[in-house]
mmCIF file of C-alpha atoms in Angstrom:
data_model
loop_
_atom_site.group_PDB
_atom_site.id
_atom_site.type_symbol
_atom_site.label_atom_id
_atom_site.label_comp_id
_atom_site.label_asym_id
_atom_site.label_seq_id
_atom_site.Cartn_x
_atom_site.Cartn_y
_atom_site.Cartn_z
ATOM 1 C CA UNK U 42 0.103 -0.044 -0.207
ATOM 2 C CA UNK U 43 1.168 3.715 -0.626
ATOM 3 C CA UNK U 44 -0.355 7.163 0.234
ATOM 4 C CA UNK U 45 -2.517 8.629 -1.849
ATOM 5 C CA UNK U 46 -0.871 11.998 -1.558
ATOM 6 C CA UNK U 47 2.504 10.820 -2.951
ATOM 7 C CA UNK U 48 0.793 9.237 -5.472
ATOM 8 C CA UNK U 49 -0.500 12.281 -6.758
ATOM 9 C CA UNK U 50 2.677 14.098 -6.491
ATOM 10 C CA UNK U 51 4.018 11.586 -8.986
ATOM 11 C CA UNK U 52 1.371 11.525 -11.669
ATOM 12 C CA UNK U 53 1.191 15.639 -11.303
ATOM 13 C CA UNK U 54 4.522 15.517 -13.137
ATOM 14 C CA UNK U 55 3.258 13.616 -16.253
ATOM 15 C CA UNK U 56 -0.268 15.142 -16.287
ATOM 16 C CA UNK U 57 0.407 17.470 -19.417
ATOM 17 C CA UNK U 58 -2.679 19.082 -20.188
ATOM 18 C CA UNK U 59 -5.119 16.159 -19.030
ATOM 19 C CA UNK U 60 -8.631 16.950 -17.487
ATOM 20 C CA UNK U 61 -8.620 15.291 -14.170
ATOM 21 C CA UNK U 62 -11.572 14.140 -11.905
ATOM 22 C CA UNK U 63 -10.266 13.676 -8.857
ATOM 23 C CA UNK U 64 -12.977 11.653 -7.172
ATOM 24 C CA UNK U 65 -12.220 11.267 -3.406
ATOM 25 C CA UNK U 66 -8.597 12.121 -3.484
ATOM 26 C CA UNK U 67 -9.804 15.772 -3.941
ATOM 27 C CA UNK U 68 -8.750 16.925 -0.656
ATOM 28 C CA UNK U 69 -5.001 16.080 -1.842
ATOM 29 C CA UNK U 70 -5.246 16.881 -5.364
ATOM 30 C CA UNK U 71 -6.619 20.235 -4.759
ATOM 31 C CA UNK U 72 -3.365 21.197 -2.970
ATOM 32 C CA UNK U 73 -1.491 19.262 -5.692
ATOM 33 C CA UNK U 74 -2.575 20.401 -8.997
ATOM 34 C CA UNK U 75 -1.079 23.154 -11.000
ATOM 35 C CA UNK U 76 -3.957 23.447 -13.232
ATOM 36 C CA UNK U 77 -7.372 23.720 -11.080
ATOM 37 C CA UNK U 78 -9.163 25.014 -14.176
ATOM 38 C CA UNK U 79 -8.757 21.425 -15.747
ATOM 39 C CA UNK U 80 -9.805 19.693 -12.550
ATOM 40 C CA UNK U 81 -13.311 18.709 -11.986
ATOM 41 C CA UNK U 82 -13.477 18.754 -8.269
ATOM 42 C CA UNK U 83 -17.320 18.086 -7.730
ATOM 43 C CA UNK U 84 -17.345 16.846 -4.358
ATOM 44 C CA UNK U 85 -19.519 13.834 -3.514
ATOM 45 C CA UNK U 86 -22.096 13.997 -6.381
ATOM 46 C CA UNK U 87 -23.678 10.357 -6.193
ATOM 47 C CA UNK U 88 -21.863 7.077 -5.060
ATOM 48 C CA UNK U 89 -20.575 5.053 -8.182
ATOM 49 C CA UNK U 90 -21.335 7.988 -11.005
ATOM 50 C CA UNK U 91 -17.782 8.971 -11.535
ATOM 51 C CA UNK U 92 -16.733 6.618 -14.076
ATOM 52 C CA UNK U 93 -19.805 7.189 -16.186
ATOM 53 C CA UNK U 94 -19.586 11.134 -16.092
ATOM 54 C CA UNK U 95 -15.946 10.817 -16.831
ATOM 55 C CA UNK U 96 -16.517 8.493 -19.659
ATOM 56 C CA UNK U 97 -18.989 11.056 -21.060
ATOM 57 C CA UNK U 98 -16.450 13.532 -20.869
ATOM 58 C CA UNK U 99 -14.040 11.340 -22.790
ATOM 59 C CA UNK U 100 -16.524 10.690 -25.374
ATOM 60 C CA UNK U 101 -17.368 14.342 -26.091
ATOM 61 C CA UNK U 102 -13.759 15.767 -25.920
ATOM 62 C CA UNK U 103 -11.878 13.206 -27.691
ATOM 63 C CA UNK U 104 -8.881 15.299 -28.183
ATOM 64 C CA UNK U 105 -8.268 15.678 -24.577
ATOM 65 C CA UNK U 106 -6.941 13.115 -22.117
ATOM 66 C CA UNK U 107 -9.377 12.508 -19.162
ATOM 67 C CA UNK U 108 -8.181 11.107 -16.197
ATOM 68 C CA UNK U 109 -10.300 9.904 -13.431
ATOM 69 C CA UNK U 110 -9.142 8.643 -9.690
ATOM 70 C CA UNK U 111 -11.948 6.757 -8.837
ATOM 71 C CA UNK U 112 -12.633 4.332 -5.755
ATOM 72 C CA UNK U 113 -13.187 0.767 -5.215
ATOM 73 C CA UNK U 114 -16.488 1.590 -3.125
ATOM 74 C CA UNK U 115 -17.583 3.563 -6.313
ATOM 75 C CA UNK U 116 -16.490 1.003 -8.885
ATOM 76 C CA UNK U 117 -18.294 -1.821 -6.715
ATOM 77 C CA UNK U 118 -21.599 0.292 -6.663
ATOM 78 C CA UNK U 119 -21.433 0.831 -10.598
ATOM 79 C CA UNK U 120 -19.285 -2.375 -11.974
ATOM 80 C CA UNK U 121 -21.638 -2.519 -14.587
ATOM 81 C CA UNK U 122 -20.148 0.842 -16.400
ATOM 82 C CA UNK U 123 -16.880 -1.484 -17.285
ATOM 83 C CA UNK U 124 -18.190 -3.152 -20.186
ATOM 84 C CA UNK U 125 -20.238 -0.163 -21.223
ATOM 85 C CA UNK U 126 -16.728 1.916 -21.457
ATOM 86 C CA UNK U 127 -14.836 -1.174 -23.253
ATOM 87 C CA UNK U 128 -17.817 -1.147 -25.851
ATOM 88 C CA UNK U 129 -16.492 2.113 -26.940
ATOM 89 C CA UNK U 130 -12.801 1.700 -26.384
ATOM 90 C CA UNK U 131 -12.336 5.524 -25.536
ATOM 91 C CA UNK U 132 -8.364 6.120 -26.277
ATOM 92 C CA UNK U 133 -8.388 8.975 -24.275
ATOM 93 C CA UNK U 134 -9.689 7.682 -21.027
ATOM 94 C CA UNK U 135 -7.614 6.756 -18.156
ATOM 95 C CA UNK U 136 -9.462 4.959 -15.125
ATOM 96 C CA UNK U 137 -7.075 5.009 -12.232
ATOM 97 C CA UNK U 138 -8.821 3.454 -8.898
ATOM 98 C CA UNK U 139 -7.878 3.925 -5.263
ATOM 99 C CA UNK U 140 -8.500 0.556 -3.542
ATOM 100 C CA UNK U 141 -8.154 1.360 0.495
ATOM 101 C CA UNK U 142 -10.161 -1.877 0.700
ATOM 102 C CA UNK U 143 -13.032 -0.089 3.095
ATOM 103 C CA UNK U 144 -15.543 2.657 3.292
ATOM 104 C CA UNK U 145 -13.083 5.466 4.852
ATOM 105 C CA UNK U 146 -15.479 8.082 4.946
ATOM 106 C CA UNK U 147 -18.003 6.199 7.239
ATOM 107 C CA UNK U 148 -15.723 4.659 9.853
ATOM 108 C CA UNK U 149 -13.533 2.037 7.565
ATOM 109 C CA UNK U 150 -15.854 -0.634 7.147
ATOM 110 C CA UNK U 151 -14.294 -3.230 4.868
ATOM 111 C CA UNK U 152 -15.915 -3.446 1.538
ATOM 112 C CA UNK U 153 -17.095 -7.038 0.389
ATOM 113 C CA UNK U 154 -14.221 -9.289 -0.413
ATOM 114 C CA UNK U 155 -11.570 -6.364 0.363
ATOM 115 C CA UNK U 156 -8.391 -8.568 0.305
ATOM 116 C CA UNK U 157 -9.136 -10.688 -2.890
ATOM 117 C CA UNK U 158 -11.016 -8.856 -5.579
ATOM 118 C CA UNK U 159 -8.675 -8.290 -8.469
ATOM 119 C CA UNK U 160 -10.529 -4.786 -10.105
ATOM 120 C CA UNK U 161 -7.698 -5.052 -12.566
ATOM 121 C CA UNK U 162 -8.887 -8.308 -13.542
ATOM 122 C CA UNK U 163 -12.370 -7.345 -13.904
ATOM 123 C CA UNK U 164 -11.530 -4.311 -16.207
ATOM 124 C CA UNK U 165 -9.243 -6.365 -18.035
ATOM 125 C CA UNK U 166 -12.281 -9.165 -18.570
ATOM 126 C CA UNK U 167 -14.786 -6.757 -19.112
ATOM 127 C CA UNK U 168 -12.672 -5.636 -22.289
ATOM 128 C CA UNK U 169 -10.419 -2.397 -21.189
ATOM 129 C CA UNK U 170 -7.393 -2.285 -23.784
ATOM 130 C CA UNK U 171 -5.084 -2.363 -20.726
ATOM 131 C CA UNK U 172 -5.219 -3.024 -16.692
ATOM 132 C CA UNK U 173 -2.633 -2.908 -14.386
ATOM 133 C CA UNK U 174 -2.406 -3.201 -10.287
ATOM 134 C CA UNK U 175 0.130 -1.412 -8.148
ATOM 135 C CA UNK U 176 1.060 -1.561 -4.430
ATOM 136 C CA UNK U 177 4.416 -0.503 -4.492
ATOM 137 C CA UNK U 178 4.721 3.475 -5.350
ATOM 138 C CA UNK U 179 8.034 2.919 -6.858
ATOM 139 C CA UNK U 180 6.944 0.421 -9.380
ATOM 140 C CA UNK U 181 3.812 2.928 -10.331
ATOM 141 C CA UNK U 182 6.266 5.597 -10.554
ATOM 142 C CA UNK U 183 8.536 3.691 -13.160
ATOM 143 C CA UNK U 184 5.405 2.969 -15.065
ATOM 144 C CA UNK U 185 3.215 6.103 -15.208
ATOM 145 C CA UNK U 186 4.704 7.756 -18.291
ATOM 146 C CA UNK U 187 4.241 4.408 -20.074
ATOM 147 C CA UNK U 188 0.698 4.026 -18.867
ATOM 148 C CA UNK U 189 -0.353 7.499 -19.902
ATOM 149 C CA UNK U 190 1.260 7.175 -23.484
ATOM 150 C CA UNK U 191 -0.813 3.930 -23.864
ATOM 151 C CA UNK U 192 -4.456 4.370 -25.858
ATOM 152 C CA UNK U 193 -7.374 3.997 -23.753
ATOM 153 C CA UNK U 194 -9.218 2.796 -22.095
ATOM 154 C CA UNK U 195 -6.820 1.926 -19.640
ATOM 155 C CA UNK U 196 -7.538 0.874 -15.759
ATOM 156 C CA UNK U 197 -4.851 1.349 -13.068
ATOM 157 C CA UNK U 198 -5.823 -0.086 -9.519
ATOM 158 C CA UNK U 199 -3.856 0.740 -6.594
ATOM 159 C CA UNK U 200 -3.462 -0.262 -2.959
ATOM 160 C CA UNK U 201 -3.415 3.024 -0.959
ATOM 161 C CA UNK U 202 -3.294 3.586 2.631
ATOM 162 C CA UNK U 203 -6.879 4.415 4.492
ATOM 163 C CA UNK U 204 -7.497 7.764 5.552
ATOM 164 C CA UNK U 205 -10.750 6.971 7.789
ATOM 165 C CA UNK U 206 -12.881 9.710 8.821
ATOM 166 C CA UNK U 207 -16.066 9.567 10.443
ATOM 167 C CA UNK U 208 -17.213 12.822 11.042
ATOM 168 C CA UNK U 209 -18.029 16.329 9.617
ATOM 169 C CA UNK U 210 -16.976 16.019 5.706
ATOM 170 C CA UNK U 211 -16.720 19.556 5.252
ATOM 171 C CA UNK U 212 -13.171 19.032 7.127
ATOM 172 C CA UNK U 213 -12.304 18.220 3.594
ATOM 173 C CA UNK U 214 -13.744 20.988 2.001
ATOM 174 C CA UNK U 215 -12.077 22.115 -1.296
ATOM 175 C CA UNK U 216 -11.073 25.722 -2.023
ATOM 176 C CA UNK U 217 -13.788 26.318 -5.049
ATOM 177 C CA UNK U 218 -17.697 25.635 -4.862
ATOM 178 C CA UNK U 219 -19.143 23.361 -7.422
ATOM 179 C CA UNK U 220 -20.498 25.934 -9.319
ATOM 180 C CA UNK U 221 -17.015 27.653 -9.533
ATOM 181 C CA UNK U 222 -15.320 24.540 -10.685
ATOM 182 C CA UNK U 223 -17.765 23.959 -13.377
ATOM 183 C CA UNK U 224 -17.734 27.500 -14.766
ATOM 184 C CA UNK U 225 -13.965 28.063 -14.938
ATOM 185 C CA UNK U 226 -13.954 24.380 -16.836
ATOM 186 C CA UNK U 227 -16.239 25.881 -19.371
ATOM 187 C CA UNK U 228 -14.324 29.020 -19.835
ATOM 188 C CA UNK U 229 -10.890 27.165 -20.034
ATOM 189 C CA UNK U 230 -12.175 24.817 -22.795
ATOM 190 C CA UNK U 231 -14.510 27.595 -24.218
ATOM 191 C CA UNK U 232 -17.409 25.338 -23.948
ATOM 192 C CA UNK U 233 -20.737 27.136 -24.175
ATOM 193 C CA UNK U 234 -23.018 24.680 -22.919
ATOM 194 C CA UNK B 537 -71.406 7.737 -33.110
ATOM 195 C CA UNK B 538 -67.951 7.219 -34.614
ATOM 196 C CA UNK B 539 -64.621 7.242 -32.689
ATOM 197 C CA UNK B 540 -61.510 8.738 -34.439
ATOM 198 C CA UNK B 541 -58.416 6.773 -33.293
ATOM 199 C CA UNK B 542 -55.386 9.048 -33.414
ATOM 200 C CA UNK B 543 -52.367 7.912 -35.402
ATOM 201 C CA UNK B 544 -50.332 5.644 -33.127
ATOM 202 C CA UNK B 545 -47.104 6.976 -31.936
ATOM 203 C CA UNK B 546 -44.290 6.009 -34.711
ATOM 204 C CA UNK B 547 -40.669 5.062 -33.960
ATOM 205 C CA UNK B 548 -40.219 7.316 -36.922
ATOM 206 C CA UNK B 549 -41.989 10.146 -35.259
ATOM 207 C CA UNK B 550 -39.775 9.947 -32.274
ATOM 208 C CA UNK B 551 -36.616 9.969 -34.345
ATOM 209 C CA UNK B 552 -37.570 13.077 -35.811
ATOM 210 C CA UNK B 553 -38.152 14.821 -32.729
ATOM 211 C CA UNK B 554 -34.702 13.496 -31.447
ATOM 212 C CA UNK B 555 -32.502 14.726 -34.691
ATOM 213 C CA UNK B 556 -34.452 18.167 -34.754
ATOM 214 C CA UNK B 557 -33.257 18.800 -31.303
ATOM 215 C CA UNK B 558 -29.772 18.427 -31.857
ATOM 216 C CA UNK B 559 -29.218 15.254 -29.904
ATOM 217 C CA UNK B 560 -25.599 13.754 -30.210
ATOM 218 C CA UNK B 561 -25.807 10.927 -27.960
ATOM 219 C CA UNK B 562 -28.451 8.632 -26.942
ATOM 220 C CA UNK B 563 -28.239 6.756 -23.601
ATOM 221 C CA UNK B 564 -30.412 3.746 -23.935
ATOM 222 C CA UNK B 565 -31.195 0.759 -21.431
ATOM 223 C CA UNK B 566 -33.571 -1.051 -23.800
ATOM 224 C CA UNK B 567 -37.151 -1.241 -22.956
ATOM 225 C CA UNK B 568 -40.150 -2.874 -24.637
ATOM 226 C CA UNK B 569 -42.157 0.725 -24.998
ATOM 227 C CA UNK B 570 -39.445 1.879 -27.385
ATOM 228 C CA UNK B 571 -37.856 -1.225 -28.562
ATOM 229 C CA UNK B 572 -39.186 -0.216 -32.395
ATOM 230 C CA UNK B 573 -36.907 2.818 -32.283
ATOM 231 C CA UNK B 574 -33.714 0.709 -31.535
ATOM 232 C CA UNK B 575 -32.930 0.066 -35.232
ATOM 233 C CA UNK B 576 -33.704 3.552 -36.380
ATOM 234 C CA UNK B 577 -31.282 5.011 -33.749
ATOM 235 C CA UNK B 578 -28.619 2.603 -34.906
ATOM 236 C CA UNK B 579 -29.192 3.586 -38.322
ATOM 237 C CA UNK B 580 -28.892 7.118 -38.041
ATOM 238 C CA UNK B 581 -25.336 8.807 -38.585
ATOM 239 C CA UNK B 582 -25.816 11.739 -36.698
ATOM 240 C CA UNK B 583 -26.243 9.966 -33.431
ATOM 241 C CA UNK B 584 -23.773 7.642 -31.035
ATOM 242 C CA UNK B 585 -25.982 5.199 -29.274
ATOM 243 C CA UNK B 586 -24.435 4.142 -25.918
ATOM 244 C CA UNK B 587 -26.599 0.940 -24.607
ATOM 245 C CA UNK B 588 -25.720 1.057 -20.840
ATOM 246 C CA UNK B 589 -26.328 -1.931 -18.224
ATOM 247 C CA UNK B 590 -28.282 0.299 -15.253
ATOM 248 C CA UNK B 591 -30.248 3.382 -15.731
ATOM 249 C CA UNK B 592 -28.528 5.435 -13.200
ATOM 250 C CA UNK B 593 -25.528 5.497 -15.117
ATOM 251 C CA UNK B 594 -27.169 7.500 -17.606
ATOM 252 C CA UNK B 595 -27.655 10.478 -15.645
ATOM 253 C CA UNK B 596 -23.989 10.794 -14.684
ATOM 254 C CA UNK B 597 -22.725 10.080 -18.283
ATOM 255 C CA UNK B 598 -25.138 12.652 -19.678
ATOM 256 C CA UNK B 599 -23.762 15.327 -17.139
ATOM 257 C CA UNK B 600 -20.237 14.534 -18.714
ATOM 258 C CA UNK B 601 -21.692 14.792 -22.103
ATOM 259 C CA UNK B 602 -23.215 17.935 -21.288
ATOM 260 C CA UNK B 603 -20.061 19.508 -19.558
ATOM 261 C CA UNK B 604 -18.417 18.470 -22.802
ATOM 262 C CA UNK B 605 -20.627 20.461 -25.025
ATOM 263 C CA UNK B 606 -22.757 17.515 -26.286
ATOM 264 C CA UNK B 607 -26.608 16.762 -26.350
ATOM 265 C CA UNK B 608 -27.579 13.596 -25.064
ATOM 266 C CA UNK B 609 -31.174 11.926 -24.648
ATOM 267 C CA UNK B 610 -31.734 9.474 -22.089
ATOM 268 C CA UNK B 611 -34.081 6.308 -22.803
ATOM 269 C CA UNK B 612 -35.418 4.268 -20.153
ATOM 270 C CA UNK B 613 -38.415 2.631 -18.724
ATOM 271 C CA UNK B 614 -39.943 3.971 -15.457
ATOM 272 C CA UNK B 615 -38.842 0.985 -13.550
ATOM 273 C CA UNK B 616 -35.349 2.004 -14.137
ATOM 274 C CA UNK B 617 -36.106 5.719 -13.329
ATOM 275 C CA UNK B 618 -37.150 4.910 -10.005
ATOM 276 C CA UNK B 619 -33.954 2.840 -9.579
ATOM 277 C CA UNK B 620 -31.945 5.779 -10.591
ATOM 278 C CA UNK B 621 -33.130 8.163 -8.020
ATOM 279 C CA UNK B 622 -29.851 9.209 -6.231
ATOM 280 C CA UNK B 623 -28.044 9.677 -9.501
ATOM 281 C CA UNK B 624 -31.014 11.892 -10.812
ATOM 282 C CA UNK B 625 -30.706 13.913 -7.671
ATOM 283 C CA UNK B 626 -26.883 14.122 -7.609
ATOM 284 C CA UNK B 627 -25.871 14.233 -11.307
ATOM 285 C CA UNK B 628 -28.934 15.523 -12.891
ATOM 286 C CA UNK B 629 -30.558 18.096 -10.606
ATOM 287 C CA UNK B 630 -27.339 19.253 -8.208
ATOM 288 C CA UNK B 631 -25.014 19.469 -11.308
ATOM 289 C CA UNK B 632 -27.914 21.208 -13.406
ATOM 290 C CA UNK B 633 -28.092 19.031 -16.312
ATOM 291 C CA UNK B 634 -30.285 20.015 -19.076
ATOM 292 C CA UNK B 635 -31.516 16.415 -20.360
ATOM 293 C CA UNK B 636 -34.520 15.032 -21.961
ATOM 294 C CA UNK B 637 -35.542 11.820 -20.373
ATOM 295 C CA UNK B 638 -37.642 9.537 -22.690
ATOM 296 C CA UNK B 639 -39.447 7.305 -20.348
ATOM 297 C CA UNK B 640 -41.177 4.308 -21.493
ATOM 298 C CA UNK B 641 -44.246 4.237 -19.496
ATOM 299 C CA UNK B 642 -44.914 0.676 -18.380
ATOM 300 C CA UNK B 643 -48.375 -0.097 -17.181
ATOM 301 C CA UNK B 644 -49.883 3.163 -18.165
ATOM 302 C CA UNK B 645 -53.621 2.881 -19.153
ATOM 303 C CA UNK B 646 -56.444 5.233 -19.927
ATOM 304 C CA UNK B 647 -59.102 2.481 -19.430
ATOM 305 C CA UNK B 648 -60.213 0.901 -16.027
ATOM 306 C CA UNK B 649 -57.756 0.277 -13.323
ATOM 307 C CA UNK B 650 -53.995 0.713 -13.370
ATOM 308 C CA UNK B 651 -52.755 -2.616 -12.385
ATOM 309 C CA UNK B 652 -48.816 -2.217 -12.659
ATOM 310 C CA UNK B 653 -47.157 -0.508 -9.542
ATOM 311 C CA UNK B 654 -44.481 0.975 -12.044
ATOM 312 C CA UNK B 655 -47.196 3.188 -13.501
ATOM 313 C CA UNK B 656 -48.795 3.808 -10.171
ATOM 314 C CA UNK B 657 -45.745 5.446 -8.898
ATOM 315 C CA UNK B 658 -44.112 6.918 -11.851
ATOM 316 C CA UNK B 659 -45.779 10.262 -11.796
ATOM 317 C CA UNK B 660 -45.475 10.572 -7.921
ATOM 318 C CA UNK B 661 -41.658 9.828 -8.443
ATOM 319 C CA UNK B 662 -41.322 12.589 -10.849
ATOM 320 C CA UNK B 663 -43.347 15.086 -8.588
ATOM 321 C CA UNK B 664 -41.162 14.182 -5.746
ATOM 322 C CA UNK B 665 -37.799 15.336 -7.362
ATOM 323 C CA UNK B 666 -40.043 18.232 -9.016
ATOM 324 C CA UNK B 667 -39.427 16.955 -12.413
ATOM 325 C CA UNK B 668 -41.608 18.659 -15.242
ATOM 326 C CA UNK B 669 -42.983 15.724 -17.635
ATOM 327 C CA UNK B 670 -45.161 15.460 -20.651
ATOM 328 C CA UNK B 671 -47.174 12.688 -21.914
ATOM 329 C CA UNK B 672 -46.886 11.289 -25.271
ATOM 330 C CA UNK B 673 -49.397 8.921 -26.565
ATOM 331 C CA UNK B 674 -49.677 9.362 -30.127
ATOM 332 C CA UNK B 675 -48.089 11.196 -33.202
ATOM 333 C CA UNK B 676 -50.282 13.989 -32.540
ATOM 334 C CA UNK B 677 -48.245 14.572 -29.395
ATOM 335 C CA UNK B 678 -45.009 14.773 -30.684
ATOM 336 C CA UNK B 679 -44.383 18.053 -30.828
ATOM 337 C CA UNK B 680 -44.586 18.052 -26.929
ATOM 338 C CA UNK B 681 -40.982 16.668 -26.998
ATOM 339 C CA UNK B 682 -39.780 19.674 -28.294
ATOM 340 C CA UNK B 683 -41.659 21.454 -25.597
ATOM 341 C CA UNK B 684 -39.677 19.203 -23.195
ATOM 342 C CA UNK B 685 -36.446 20.142 -24.972
ATOM 343 C CA UNK B 686 -37.020 24.109 -24.818
ATOM 344 C CA UNK B 687 -37.943 23.742 -20.967
ATOM 345 C CA UNK B 688 -34.788 21.820 -20.251
ATOM 346 C CA UNK B 689 -32.534 24.170 -21.878
ATOM 347 C CA UNK B 690 -34.178 27.028 -20.292
ATOM 348 C CA UNK B 691 -34.355 25.543 -16.730
ATOM 349 C CA UNK B 692 -31.030 23.563 -16.865
ATOM 350 C CA UNK B 693 -33.146 20.648 -14.706
ATOM 351 C CA UNK B 694 -34.016 17.190 -16.495
ATOM 352 C CA UNK B 695 -37.237 16.988 -18.039
ATOM 353 C CA UNK B 696 -39.213 13.768 -18.678
ATOM 354 C CA UNK B 697 -41.487 12.530 -21.634
ATOM 355 C CA UNK B 698 -43.609 9.756 -20.635
ATOM 356 C CA UNK B 699 -44.142 7.635 -23.789
ATOM 357 C CA UNK B 700 -47.643 6.485 -22.956
ATOM 358 C CA UNK B 701 -48.900 4.535 -25.905
ATOM 359 C CA UNK B 702 -46.211 1.980 -26.952
ATOM 360 C CA UNK B 703 -45.391 2.334 -30.643
ATOM 361 C CA UNK B 704 -45.342 -1.725 -30.534
ATOM 362 C CA UNK B 705 -45.864 -4.464 -32.938
ATOM 363 C CA UNK B 706 -49.176 -4.466 -32.328
ATOM 364 C CA UNK B 707 -49.728 -0.779 -33.670
ATOM 365 C CA UNK B 708 -48.346 -1.364 -36.856
ATOM 366 C CA UNK B 709 -49.583 -5.230 -37.738
ATOM 367 C CA UNK B 710 -46.404 -6.679 -37.086
ATOM 368 C CA UNK B 711 -45.388 -9.706 -35.432
ATOM 369 C CA UNK B 712 -43.085 -9.629 -32.437
#
């Protein structure tokens, strides 16, 4: 297992001009990202929907890399999206997944089959172009450039240290409001809808 | 006394409304009410068909497409709509996603008792979320679909079109 924050620092070096949906890593990413206008820090919209949201964005903007930091809890809620994404083979979609083996924001209760599920295996068999699993940050770091050069859809499962919190989620409040995030994103990409 | 039967809702009419309103992506989990539209959508070069596995994905995916400048339509059954409540709340309403939902109104009838609980709860469900809806039962009702598009663009909220008369085989003399 490795620290989410340290992984994001590595990713940031190679992000380029990719759109990033930080998902449940938002509290760290908002302090690390150098291009916040390309970050969709949406807070907790509705469990299990980030993958379909990011996939929709990837279809709409095929010239841009779209990078999602999903969680294993969200993926388990919406496993059926994996074959939908694979069906369309979006070459610009990079689906990273933080696996802390628990529901961290409700007190750290384990997700079902936490130690034995192979999420990379699920993505691979669903039809993703590439799927990887990392438990060691050094190994992740030595492969991140290659991963981001591969055509998507790519799935990367990562074992990360749980950051259990069972209290006021506003403690992790991000600096920009949701409305501001969407407004600045549209302005940055000159989207008028 | 003679009784004039309105022209049944044809899939070609639905497709015409969809293309007229600039739809780019059809987010669909197949349902029996709109199954005859499927081959027409597949054959329409201006539309990208995305077949889903769960109706809730339609709302989050629509939010992504809209943010990227596209115009999706959601096509699901009322049963799936009810399964999608939290996605509709978060990705549809909270993110102010303008999207028309074409809802197959399973169980809908104007005659006698409504026996299917899917129909019993559909409008109550929409009212609970304060979602506007238009009932479409025949070709003559089809312009209501454009009204739904106008309203969703204006309000930046999902708007429903309830397909109340199945454009099914029996309407056209086809065998299923």
